[in-house]
XYZ file of C-alpha atoms in Angstrom:
381
model
C 9.601 -29.069 -8.162
C 6.623 -27.242 -10.373
C 6.050 -23.595 -10.885
C 2.421 -22.203 -10.540
C 1.378 -18.846 -12.037
C -2.233 -18.246 -9.953
C -3.868 -15.093 -11.118
C -6.187 -13.695 -9.248
C -9.782 -12.260 -10.207
C -9.525 -9.098 -8.310
C -7.042 -7.489 -6.185
C -6.257 -10.008 -3.194
C -6.576 -7.403 -0.359
C -10.201 -6.846 -1.077
C -10.003 -11.202 -0.172
C -13.469 -11.923 -1.120
C -14.155 -15.354 -1.795
C -11.847 -16.042 -4.553
C -8.717 -14.594 -3.023
C -9.499 -16.429 -0.021
C -9.822 -19.676 -1.927
C -6.397 -19.082 -3.322
C -4.678 -18.147 -0.402
C -6.044 -21.469 1.102
C -5.376 -23.282 -1.877
C -1.810 -22.252 -1.954
C -0.742 -22.854 1.895
C -1.822 -26.446 0.896
C -0.386 -26.640 -2.415
C 3.148 -27.689 -0.553
C 5.023 -29.834 -3.791
C 4.466 -26.241 -5.788
C 6.426 -23.062 -5.890
C 3.841 -20.793 -6.453
C 3.828 -17.097 -7.589
C 0.157 -14.881 -7.556
C -0.232 -12.171 -10.304
C -2.778 -9.938 -8.769
C -4.885 -6.987 -10.320
C -4.416 -3.631 -9.089
C -7.720 -2.352 -7.951
C -8.563 0.586 -5.744
C -8.984 0.580 -2.200
C -11.004 -0.099 0.506
C -9.461 -3.243 0.785
C -10.223 -5.620 3.672
C -6.855 -7.119 3.822
C -3.709 -5.133 4.318
C -0.666 -6.008 2.384
C 1.029 -6.638 6.054
C -1.865 -8.676 6.973
C -1.961 -10.410 3.220
C 1.867 -11.470 3.278
C 0.918 -13.666 6.501
C -1.655 -15.099 5.404
C -0.488 -16.034 1.953
C 2.925 -18.609 1.812
C 3.979 -17.433 -1.073
C 5.211 -14.694 -3.584
C 2.617 -12.257 -4.410
C 2.859 -9.674 -7.948
C 0.830 -6.905 -8.755
C -0.074 -5.344 -12.419
C -2.555 -2.460 -13.020
C -5.019 -3.291 -16.123
C -7.820 -0.542 -16.798
C -10.967 -1.479 -16.895
C -14.212 -1.294 -19.598
C -17.141 -0.027 -17.870
C -20.545 -2.324 -17.760
C -18.869 -5.243 -19.036
C -16.081 -5.151 -16.292
C -13.273 -6.022 -18.436
C -9.467 -5.972 -17.644
C -7.269 -4.859 -20.851
C -4.174 -6.230 -19.511
C -2.167 -4.459 -21.825
C -0.028 -2.344 -19.618
C 3.733 -2.614 -19.317
C 2.858 -4.262 -16.026
C 0.415 -6.805 -17.096
C 2.869 -7.533 -20.064
C 6.062 -8.221 -18.086
C 3.889 -10.239 -15.568
C 2.989 -12.495 -19.123
C 6.800 -12.666 -20.235
C 7.844 -13.737 -16.635
C 5.653 -17.365 -17.046
C 7.759 -18.470 -19.709
C 9.520 -19.884 -16.540
C 6.388 -21.680 -15.436
C 5.164 -25.134 -15.612
C 1.573 -24.289 -15.114
C -0.576 -21.156 -14.443
C -4.064 -21.072 -13.039
C -6.369 -18.180 -14.030
C -10.041 -16.832 -11.986
C -9.900 -13.626 -13.938
C -12.348 -14.375 -16.941
C -11.736 -10.724 -18.526
C -11.190 -12.012 -22.312
C -8.099 -10.449 -23.182
C -6.761 -11.594 -19.770
C -7.611 -15.054 -20.811
C -6.435 -14.364 -25.060
C -2.918 -13.392 -24.003
C -2.779 -15.909 -21.594
C -3.570 -18.638 -23.750
C -0.999 -17.075 -26.182
C 1.619 -16.994 -24.136
C 0.851 -20.370 -22.884
C 1.261 -21.578 -26.963
C 4.802 -19.897 -27.135
C 6.108 -21.073 -23.766
C 4.324 -24.186 -23.380
C 3.586 -24.114 -19.617
C 0.034 -25.852 -19.125
C -2.809 -23.180 -18.972
C -6.337 -23.357 -17.147
C -8.614 -21.272 -17.008
C -11.247 -21.473 -13.699
C -14.821 -20.250 -14.524
C -15.565 -19.425 -10.848
C -17.395 -16.595 -11.264
C -21.273 -16.544 -12.115
C -21.602 -14.305 -14.405
C -19.162 -15.465 -17.209
C -21.487 -17.768 -19.035
C -24.391 -15.491 -18.224
C -26.980 -15.040 -21.131
C -28.686 -11.407 -20.047
C -27.401 -8.822 -17.125
C -27.391 -8.713 -13.994
C -28.979 -5.274 -13.827
C -32.028 -5.366 -16.477
C -31.908 -2.225 -18.898
C -32.220 -1.998 -23.214
C -28.596 -0.931 -23.199
C -27.548 -3.908 -21.201
C -29.087 -6.153 -23.231
C -27.924 -4.663 -26.138
C -24.365 -5.147 -25.446
C -24.343 -8.313 -24.065
C -25.830 -9.824 -27.133
C -23.050 -8.139 -28.909
C -20.407 -8.669 -26.538
C -21.324 -12.810 -25.673
C -20.146 -14.019 -28.843
C -16.781 -11.949 -28.124
C -16.504 -13.888 -24.602
C -17.074 -17.019 -25.857
C -14.936 -17.073 -28.944
C -12.248 -16.009 -26.427
C -13.394 -18.638 -23.736
C -12.984 -21.146 -27.009
C -9.272 -20.133 -26.970
C -8.850 -21.740 -23.762
C -7.389 -25.443 -23.837
C -8.186 -26.106 -20.617
C -11.521 -25.246 -18.441
C -11.798 -25.720 -14.554
C -15.769 -25.309 -13.433
C -17.088 -25.623 -10.432
C -20.443 -26.399 -11.463
C -22.127 -29.163 -13.889
C -24.186 -27.120 -15.518
C -21.318 -24.237 -16.686
C -19.357 -27.531 -17.631
C -22.471 -28.465 -19.894
C -22.686 -24.780 -21.145
C -19.343 -24.722 -22.402
C -19.757 -28.423 -24.130
C -22.913 -26.486 -25.988
C -21.261 -23.439 -27.430
C -18.703 -26.017 -29.012
C -15.588 -25.805 -26.442
C -13.616 -28.864 -27.627
C -10.859 -28.325 -24.975
C -10.590 -29.966 -21.917
C -13.071 -29.698 -18.511
C -11.640 -30.501 -15.799
C -15.377 -30.846 -13.419
C -14.078 -29.566 -9.916
C -15.787 -27.926 -7.002
C -14.184 -25.476 -4.306
C -13.366 -27.096 -1.355
C -13.615 -25.870 2.470
C -11.338 -25.334 5.274
C -13.069 -27.519 8.532
C -9.274 -27.487 10.301
C -10.811 -26.466 13.520
C -14.521 -26.771 13.122
C -16.100 -27.652 16.518
C -20.007 -27.599 16.191
C -21.925 -27.293 18.850
C -26.118 -26.618 19.950
C -26.532 -23.020 22.034
C -29.745 -24.539 24.547
C -30.440 -20.719 25.248
C -29.884 -18.751 22.160
C -30.747 -19.652 18.403
C -28.745 -17.630 15.870
C -29.510 -17.565 12.825
C -26.325 -16.423 10.034
C -25.532 -14.866 7.165
C -22.035 -14.351 5.465
C -21.072 -12.615 2.006
C -20.439 -9.584 0.639
C -23.569 -7.007 0.825
C -24.652 -6.542 -2.902
C -27.639 -6.140 -3.620
C -27.725 -8.181 -7.108
C -25.605 -11.177 -6.329
C -26.238 -11.783 -2.614
C -29.572 -10.876 -2.156
C -28.873 -8.590 0.683
C -32.743 -6.846 0.222
C -34.158 -10.830 0.058
C -31.984 -11.185 3.677
C -33.571 -7.860 4.910
C -37.533 -9.037 3.815
C -36.862 -12.285 5.361
C -35.601 -11.229 8.469
C -38.526 -7.984 8.801
C -41.087 -11.151 8.043
C -40.018 -13.530 10.456
C -39.310 -10.863 13.547
C -42.776 -8.988 12.803
C -44.032 -12.406 14.151
C -42.878 -12.719 17.427
C -40.032 -15.090 17.000
C -36.882 -14.668 19.912
C -34.679 -15.375 16.720
C -31.553 -13.515 16.341
C -29.633 -13.298 13.041
C -26.030 -12.172 12.446
C -24.643 -10.741 9.539
C -20.817 -11.091 8.738
C -19.859 -9.796 6.024
C -18.778 -5.843 4.347
C -18.924 -3.553 0.945
C -20.721 -3.237 -1.564
C -24.345 -1.207 -2.125
C -26.494 -3.511 0.434
C -24.427 -1.703 3.661
C -27.706 0.757 3.933
C -30.161 -1.922 3.992
C -28.077 -4.033 6.797
C -28.065 -0.787 8.703
C -31.590 0.026 8.062
C -32.158 -3.186 9.325
C -30.575 -3.578 12.452
C -32.009 -0.370 13.538
C -35.127 -1.882 12.846
C -34.455 -4.848 14.993
C -31.599 -3.574 17.602
C -32.367 -6.596 19.904
C -32.047 -9.580 17.646
C -29.949 -8.367 14.880
C -26.092 -7.969 14.783
C -23.473 -6.587 11.896
C -20.482 -8.035 12.558
C -18.896 -6.395 9.231
C -15.448 -8.266 8.127
C -13.758 -10.410 10.653
C -11.059 -12.735 11.010
C -11.030 -16.360 9.721
C -10.976 -17.570 13.538
C -13.582 -15.350 14.312
C -15.851 -16.505 11.103
C -15.317 -19.929 11.990
C -16.216 -19.299 16.018
C -18.981 -17.834 13.970
C -20.519 -20.970 12.389
C -19.987 -23.464 15.817
C -22.362 -21.200 17.673
C -24.761 -20.561 14.754
C -27.590 -22.253 14.782
C -28.527 -22.754 10.627
C -27.469 -20.398 8.105
C -29.700 -18.429 5.506
C -27.848 -17.829 2.033
C -29.854 -15.452 0.260
C -27.555 -14.981 -3.319
C -29.591 -15.011 -6.464
C -26.890 -16.460 -8.186
C -23.371 -19.008 -7.547
C -21.200 -20.762 -9.235
C -20.756 -22.778 -5.973
C -21.280 -20.846 -3.194
C -18.083 -21.152 -0.626
C -19.673 -19.758 2.239
C -22.469 -21.888 2.499
C -20.344 -25.177 2.234
C -18.216 -23.865 4.832
C -21.077 -23.267 7.152
C -22.471 -27.082 6.439
C -19.115 -28.441 7.105
C -19.676 -27.152 10.361
C -23.104 -28.499 10.862
C -25.595 -25.965 9.944
C -28.236 -26.655 8.617
C -29.436 -23.980 5.390
C -32.166 -22.639 3.616
C -31.487 -20.762 -0.014
C -32.641 -20.645 -3.106
C -32.723 -23.267 -5.819
C -30.572 -21.589 -7.818
C -27.016 -22.405 -9.719
C -24.816 -23.165 -6.583
C -26.518 -23.803 -3.627
C -28.406 -27.029 -5.847
C -24.826 -28.577 -6.003
C -24.265 -28.237 -1.881
C -27.439 -29.278 -0.958
C -28.574 -32.544 -2.363
C -29.989 -34.112 0.728
C -33.161 -32.738 3.225
C -30.974 -33.205 5.952
C -28.784 -30.573 4.733
C -31.209 -27.911 4.189
C -34.477 -26.629 2.075
C -33.786 -25.275 -1.006
C -36.560 -22.638 -1.699
C -38.243 -21.668 -5.122
C -36.399 -18.338 -6.592
C -37.742 -15.761 -5.006
C -40.452 -16.505 -2.513
C -39.387 -14.521 0.736
C -42.478 -16.088 2.521
C -41.984 -19.473 1.835
C -37.826 -19.046 2.721
C -38.889 -17.457 6.119
C -41.504 -20.247 7.259
C -38.418 -22.592 6.656
C -36.145 -20.550 8.857
C -39.097 -20.762 11.614
C -39.416 -24.265 11.050
C -35.484 -24.896 11.687
C -36.349 -22.895 14.896
C -38.991 -24.712 16.131
C -36.883 -28.168 16.259
C -34.221 -26.575 17.399
C -36.514 -25.144 19.856
C -38.242 -29.307 20.847
C -35.538 -31.271 20.924
C -31.549 -29.189 21.141
C -29.894 -32.894 21.591
C -31.461 -33.951 18.347
C -30.881 -30.762 16.765
C -27.036 -31.275 17.667
C -27.081 -35.072 16.150
C -28.515 -33.361 13.002
C -25.598 -30.465 13.226
C -22.886 -33.458 13.175
C -24.690 -35.850 10.648
C -24.471 -32.787 7.837
C -21.186 -31.723 8.505
C -19.768 -35.598 8.187
C -21.862 -35.349 4.740
C -20.325 -32.011 3.764
C -16.609 -32.169 4.444
C -16.843 -35.640 3.294
C -17.880 -34.326 -0.184
C -16.285 -30.632 -0.161
C -13.198 -31.308 2.241
C -9.623 -30.954 1.182
C -8.740 -34.772 1.505
C -11.866 -35.154 -1.088
C -11.001 -32.259 -3.793
C -7.366 -31.081 -2.970
C -5.888 -34.919 -4.888
C -8.021 -33.406 -8.199
C -6.257 -29.840 -8.133
C -2.848 -31.443 -8.198
C -3.850 -33.451 -10.976
C -5.389 -31.020 -13.485
C -1.798 -28.904 -12.381
C 0.403 -31.709 -13.405
C -0.878 -33.824 -16.530
C 0.433 -32.274 -18.907
């Protein structure tokens, strides 16, 4: 049995999209003996250590690494970090979701010394950015100085996995000469039971409540515009953490009869929310893939999203949903209303649409389509 080490991009206990993906991946890699090496972050966490051990069926080890402000670079040169790297001599493959320059460089060097296969996974939408997320002269100058160093670190990785073709083309443009694996994330749809509620139309949002990344300010604007027009549409917001919580609380207070904030929910509760909802709104300004979008569509939900990297990988057919030009909230709101009217006019036809979307997305992103590619990537030498 091959031994696999996975380095996470954040503390596993935060249990965001990346950590959730790692947990679901590991629980399906039955032919690997896997250990997670998790960066030790600061609370609050979404999962307790006890719950996490029930969810993730492998060993988890934590290491500390101070972080450089603004750049968000983790310096893994700590006692626990070096101990983690030394243990890699006993592994066959190492997969890293942490795109920090120092972490990547150390693991690339360790792979040459110890002989394991090293794969850098680019799941973070920020790693290849040429402009700062929050615009400012200082941040722009800092990124221009940092980008060449970041790119040099990327070039050191012998293998890189991308989850959208844009990142692969960007790497080639930068002159990357190693092996590029283009493999999307997969979706877990083992308990999907899509149906149509003929009495209540629920629009669902799922994601971390980040203003800049997930577009919580855009979401609030869209909800205001739709409900001000008097439509009997209900919104469920699932997610927690970050700077968008204040905006969510405000929009709930303005529209308490039509908007619910459910916070962080269990996987069972999330699956049930997908199944009972009428559609998904995906307001991210940027993504590498958009796992919650793919999951929702696997449950049959049509979606409205902005036409940015990530959603454009998933929504390929007009039957699946609409991609709106960034960041036109008027058009976005109008498209949501169209789906409401479609449901209101013929709930039975809407049910058939949900079934069709589920079949298409599971066929493209289900574990049977994606996991064999991941296993080959990990086993190839």
